[in-house]
Structures are given as C-alpha cells and as structure tokens.
C-alpha cells in the first residue's frame, strides 16, 4: 500500500499511511502500479447493457439515472463502447445500492470508508456495481457525488484497475471535482484505449493531464508553509513537502478541503493564529488544518484594498507584517492593527531589487523571501537586501 500511494516504504502503519487509509475510497483492492486488471479481462462485445436494480432515497430516480448515464458517457466518448439502459432481467452491468453484508464477500462498512465496489468483466456478477446504501449520495460537492463515484466504478466494470496517478479518475481515493465541467483525465483515456482501442471519432478526444513535478516548464499558482510543511498549489492539485522527508506528495485540493475552490492564486500562513489564508479572485478563506473556518469566504476589501484590486498574485507573512503582491506593486498589512500601512502600495523592484517580473508565489524561510516567477525562483536575503540565488522552481520538489 505504501508503495502504491508513493509513501515512504516502512512496512509499518505510520501516520502518513493511516491518513491515506482514513480517506473515503473505492472497495476494489490496490493490486499494483498498472491500469489494467490482472489477466486483462474485457468485454467481448462493445455494445453493453446496464440495469438499475434499485435506487438511493437521497436522490430522485431521474437524478440517479441522469448521473449514471453521464458516467457511462465519460467512457463511451473515448472508446468504441456503447451503453444502453435496459429493464430486462439479464444485463451486462447490474447496478444496486446495498448495505452491510450483501452476499458477495465484500461487505460495506457503513457511512464513509468504503463507498462502492465493482467486479471485472465476465459472466454472472462480472461487471456489476454496488454502492453503499448507508452513504449520503448527492449531485453536488456535499457528501459523495454519485456521478463521480459511478464513473470510477464503471472503469472497474470495464477492466481497469486502480491507477497510482493522483489526478486519474481511477485513483482509489474519493476527491470531488465539479461534474458540470468534468473531463476524463488522460491517464484514464490511455487505460481504456489500451483495452478496447480508440474512439471512432475522427478527432481523438484528449483529457487533462496531472502536472509533473520535474517538468522544466512547471510554474506554481501559490505557495505557503503550514506547520513546518510547504504546500505548492497548481490548478486543482497541491504538493506537500515535509521538512524531514525527501518524498513530496501530490494531492487533489478537494481531498483535504472538499468545499475549497481550485485554482488558488495566493496563500500565506499566519503563525500566531495557526491558520493559512488562501485567495482566489476577490475572495479569501481561512483554513485551520483540514477545516475551513466559519464565515468564509470573505472579500479582500476587508484588508483595506481599493476596489481596483480584484485579485492577489502572492502573499507572505513575516514578523507581524503581511506582504501582498499585485502586478508590479506590493502592499504591507500590519497584523496587530489589522490595517494597511500608510505609504503603500510600493514598487516591488524598489524594495526587492532584482525582482523585475510578476511574482507568481512567495514564501518565507529563515531570513529569506523565496520569490517564484515562471519556472524559476529567486532567494532574496532580507538582511543583505539582495538576491543571493536563482534556480529552477521545481528543485523544491527534489528535481535536478
């Protein structure tokens, strides 16, 4: 398990491993670093039928049918497969909601934990999908989104195993993504096409790819420290870097903060309050560990920004002052008086000589501000008032 999730391999259930084990997930075992189920099971035909045995009371029957149909379309869009709902007794894929022990040697465990499981292609129970009836199923970000979980389980019904790519639909742990804009990730497209071949569409569909830490073009949206760790935000993901571990962990933002927006633009840690503040557009949120504080989001006007400032590029807190970087200027906020200091904004270049381009992200370490701009970072010595080092940004992710 530790190897599958990219954790340090100790053979013991350390805190990192236990943290992963507590996340809601699929009940199909993690059997290795491959996408196709061992033995390469597949359907011989490309026209498959499915039957809904029963429904959850959490949604209307129409809402359940819409979610399942949409989930099947994710797979049919990128492969030669077609799915047809049937009311006939016999169907290739039977879908049902069960609780506890339901006779397939894979009992459910009640709310949270195991959400659903599915069986590989084949006769009898092969291809069937079971959802835990004790979960609360929704069509939103609350609790567990039926469309997202169904789409994952249908991947198993078609012959896919779990993927170790954290951005893949077939990653075993549940993470919310907005259903209205969801596209099947490229890792999943590659997997299903390895089994059934490409789509018959003249233009082959493509999907989003998971950011690669050692891509020399990699840039970050925001960076902040958090209780000794460093968090690097990129799109809907973030990397966690622990000060005492070499490994860097990539996760969905929604895996840790399910109701937080993606595309964070700025972030900083308030050490005195033990909070991190994250910004997107003209709104900001306060996070305590994995919890979003009540009363958020709030408008950045609360900091004293003029109405002309509608988003923050980067932020960092140091010695009771919070620095906000916007285009080629920066503001300084006094944490004690909770107000902007007079005389700001100032030019970034005038106070941080050598920082000429827009700041994408910044954090503080010892007596340095680490400014990230494009694929490079600049170490600015706050005592010497000059840049002392320029290197590739992803060196922080252990890339050479």
PDB file of C-alpha atoms in Angstrom, residues 214-322:
ATOM      1  CA  UNK A 214      10.032  17.668 -12.825  1.00  0.00           C
ATOM      2  CA  UNK A 215       8.601  19.351 -15.918  1.00  0.00           C
ATOM      3  CA  UNK A 216      11.143  22.168 -16.563  1.00  0.00           C
ATOM      4  CA  UNK A 217       8.240  24.468 -17.542  1.00  0.00           C
ATOM      5  CA  UNK A 218       6.376  23.936 -14.267  1.00  0.00           C
ATOM      6  CA  UNK A 219       5.072  27.048 -12.520  1.00  0.00           C
ATOM      7  CA  UNK A 220       3.165  27.385  -9.254  1.00  0.00           C
ATOM      8  CA  UNK A 221      -0.076  29.262  -8.564  1.00  0.00           C
ATOM      9  CA  UNK A 222       0.577  29.806  -4.851  1.00  0.00           C
ATOM     10  CA  UNK A 223       2.867  28.568  -2.082  1.00  0.00           C
ATOM     11  CA  UNK A 224       2.550  28.648   1.695  1.00  0.00           C
ATOM     12  CA  UNK A 225       4.025  26.996   4.739  1.00  0.00           C
ATOM     13  CA  UNK A 226       1.771  25.004   7.076  1.00  0.00           C
ATOM     14  CA  UNK A 227       3.032  23.807  10.461  1.00  0.00           C
ATOM     15  CA  UNK A 228       6.503  23.132   9.114  1.00  0.00           C
ATOM     16  CA  UNK A 229       5.422  21.729   5.748  1.00  0.00           C
ATOM     17  CA  UNK A 230       5.416  23.633   2.453  1.00  0.00           C
ATOM     18  CA  UNK A 231       2.354  23.483   0.169  1.00  0.00           C
ATOM     19  CA  UNK A 232       2.771  24.183  -3.562  1.00  0.00           C
ATOM     20  CA  UNK A 233      -0.570  24.835  -5.327  1.00  0.00           C
ATOM     21  CA  UNK A 234      -1.134  24.137  -9.027  1.00  0.00           C
ATOM     22  CA  UNK A 235      -4.598  24.120 -10.651  1.00  0.00           C
ATOM     23  CA  UNK A 236      -6.683  21.606  -8.653  1.00  0.00           C
ATOM     24  CA  UNK A 237      -3.626  19.982  -7.043  1.00  0.00           C
ATOM     25  CA  UNK A 238      -1.031  20.710  -4.414  1.00  0.00           C
ATOM     26  CA  UNK A 239       2.301  19.156  -3.450  1.00  0.00           C
ATOM     27  CA  UNK A 240       3.141  18.643   0.253  1.00  0.00           C
ATOM     28  CA  UNK A 241       6.809  18.875   1.201  1.00  0.00           C
ATOM     29  CA  UNK A 242       7.693  17.735   4.707  1.00  0.00           C
ATOM     30  CA  UNK A 243      10.905  19.182   6.197  1.00  0.00           C
ATOM     31  CA  UNK A 244      12.195  15.776   7.316  1.00  0.00           C
ATOM     32  CA  UNK A 245      11.116  13.612   4.368  1.00  0.00           C
ATOM     33  CA  UNK A 246      12.589  13.562   0.887  1.00  0.00           C
ATOM     34  CA  UNK A 247       9.380  12.377  -0.759  1.00  0.00           C
ATOM     35  CA  UNK A 248       6.943  15.056  -1.996  1.00  0.00           C
ATOM     36  CA  UNK A 249       3.267  14.099  -2.067  1.00  0.00           C
ATOM     37  CA  UNK A 250       0.820  15.252  -4.786  1.00  0.00           C
ATOM     38  CA  UNK A 251      -2.873  15.507  -3.857  1.00  0.00           C
ATOM     39  CA  UNK A 252      -6.152  16.991  -5.013  1.00  0.00           C
ATOM     40  CA  UNK A 253      -7.031  20.169  -3.110  1.00  0.00           C
ATOM     41  CA  UNK A 254     -10.523  18.707  -2.685  1.00  0.00           C
ATOM     42  CA  UNK A 255      -9.129  15.595  -0.996  1.00  0.00           C
ATOM     43  CA  UNK A 256      -8.163  17.735   2.019  1.00  0.00           C
ATOM     44  CA  UNK A 257     -10.576  20.677   1.683  1.00  0.00           C
ATOM     45  CA  UNK A 258     -13.659  19.339  -0.192  1.00  0.00           C
ATOM     46  CA  UNK A 259     -15.506  22.666  -0.360  1.00  0.00           C
ATOM     47  CA  UNK A 260     -12.494  24.838  -1.222  1.00  0.00           C
ATOM     48  CA  UNK A 261     -12.186  26.222  -4.750  1.00  0.00           C
ATOM     49  CA  UNK A 262      -9.488  25.099  -7.169  1.00  0.00           C
ATOM     50  CA  UNK A 263      -7.032  27.491  -8.789  1.00  0.00           C
ATOM     51  CA  UNK A 264      -5.754  29.140  -5.596  1.00  0.00           C
ATOM     52  CA  UNK A 265      -3.877  32.329  -6.572  1.00  0.00           C
ATOM     53  CA  UNK A 266      -2.126  33.283  -3.319  1.00  0.00           C
ATOM     54  CA  UNK A 267      -1.645  31.886   0.180  1.00  0.00           C
ATOM     55  CA  UNK A 268       0.194  32.607   3.421  1.00  0.00           C
ATOM     56  CA  UNK A 269       0.488  31.201   6.934  1.00  0.00           C
ATOM     57  CA  UNK A 270      -0.454  33.271   9.987  1.00  0.00           C
ATOM     58  CA  UNK A 271       1.779  31.671  12.613  1.00  0.00           C
ATOM     59  CA  UNK A 272       0.164  33.429  15.592  1.00  0.00           C
ATOM     60  CA  UNK A 273      -3.351  32.280  14.667  1.00  0.00           C
ATOM     61  CA  UNK A 274      -2.219  28.864  13.386  1.00  0.00           C
ATOM     62  CA  UNK A 275      -4.169  29.500  10.169  1.00  0.00           C
ATOM     63  CA  UNK A 276      -3.393  29.661   6.495  1.00  0.00           C
ATOM     64  CA  UNK A 277      -5.208  32.160   4.292  1.00  0.00           C
ATOM     65  CA  UNK A 278      -5.830  31.344   0.630  1.00  0.00           C
ATOM     66  CA  UNK A 279      -7.005  33.727  -2.072  1.00  0.00           C
ATOM     67  CA  UNK A 280      -8.819  33.460  -5.381  1.00  0.00           C
ATOM     68  CA  UNK A 281     -10.197  36.482  -7.198  1.00  0.00           C
ATOM     69  CA  UNK A 282     -11.544  38.968  -4.676  1.00  0.00           C
ATOM     70  CA  UNK A 283     -12.273  36.313  -2.039  1.00  0.00           C
ATOM     71  CA  UNK A 284     -10.227  34.611   0.661  1.00  0.00           C
ATOM     72  CA  UNK A 285     -10.620  31.695   3.059  1.00  0.00           C
ATOM     73  CA  UNK A 286      -9.065  30.850   6.442  1.00  0.00           C
ATOM     74  CA  UNK A 287      -8.012  27.220   6.953  1.00  0.00           C
ATOM     75  CA  UNK A 288      -7.167  25.513  10.231  1.00  0.00           C
ATOM     76  CA  UNK A 289      -5.582  22.208   9.317  1.00  0.00           C
ATOM     77  CA  UNK A 290      -8.198  20.437   7.180  1.00  0.00           C
ATOM     78  CA  UNK A 291     -11.064  22.720   8.296  1.00  0.00           C
ATOM     79  CA  UNK A 292     -12.348  25.889   6.627  1.00  0.00           C
ATOM     80  CA  UNK A 293     -13.209  28.455   9.288  1.00  0.00           C
ATOM     81  CA  UNK A 294     -16.818  29.577   9.609  1.00  0.00           C
ATOM     82  CA  UNK A 295     -17.780  32.869   7.980  1.00  0.00           C
ATOM     83  CA  UNK A 296     -15.619  32.410   4.896  1.00  0.00           C
ATOM     84  CA  UNK A 297     -15.090  33.274   2.102  1.00  0.00           C
ATOM     85  CA  UNK A 298     -14.693  36.992   2.733  1.00  0.00           C
ATOM     86  CA  UNK A 299     -13.901  39.860   0.394  1.00  0.00           C
ATOM     87  CA  UNK A 300     -10.307  41.095   0.172  1.00  0.00           C
ATOM     88  CA  UNK A 301     -11.647  44.609   0.750  1.00  0.00           C
ATOM     89  CA  UNK A 302     -11.565  43.628   4.449  1.00  0.00           C
ATOM     90  CA  UNK A 303      -7.781  44.031   4.284  1.00  0.00           C
ATOM     91  CA  UNK A 304      -8.159  47.597   3.041  1.00  0.00           C
ATOM     92  CA  UNK A 305      -7.536  47.080  -0.654  1.00  0.00           C
ATOM     93  CA  UNK A 306      -9.080  49.654  -3.015  1.00  0.00           C
ATOM     94  CA  UNK A 307     -11.823  48.443  -5.348  1.00  0.00           C
ATOM     95  CA  UNK A 308      -9.317  48.486  -8.221  1.00  0.00           C
ATOM     96  CA  UNK A 309      -7.596  45.414  -6.701  1.00  0.00           C
ATOM     97  CA  UNK A 310      -9.666  42.359  -7.582  1.00  0.00           C
ATOM     98  CA  UNK A 311      -7.076  39.603  -7.104  1.00  0.00           C
ATOM     99  CA  UNK A 312      -3.793  38.893  -5.315  1.00  0.00           C
ATOM    100  CA  UNK A 313      -0.760  37.386  -7.082  1.00  0.00           C
ATOM    101  CA  UNK A 314       1.158  36.285  -3.977  1.00  0.00           C
ATOM    102  CA  UNK A 315       1.301  36.823  -0.225  1.00  0.00           C
ATOM    103  CA  UNK A 316       3.650  36.131   2.684  1.00  0.00           C
ATOM    104  CA  UNK A 317       3.663  36.956   6.411  1.00  0.00           C
ATOM    105  CA  UNK A 318       6.832  37.929   8.297  1.00  0.00           C
ATOM    106  CA  UNK A 319       7.359  39.476  11.741  1.00  0.00           C
ATOM    107  CA  UNK A 320       3.792  40.705  12.175  1.00  0.00           C
ATOM    108  CA  UNK A 321       3.517  42.111   8.659  1.00  0.00           C
ATOM    109  CA  UNK A 322       1.772  40.547   5.674  1.00  0.00           C
TER     110      UNK A 322
END
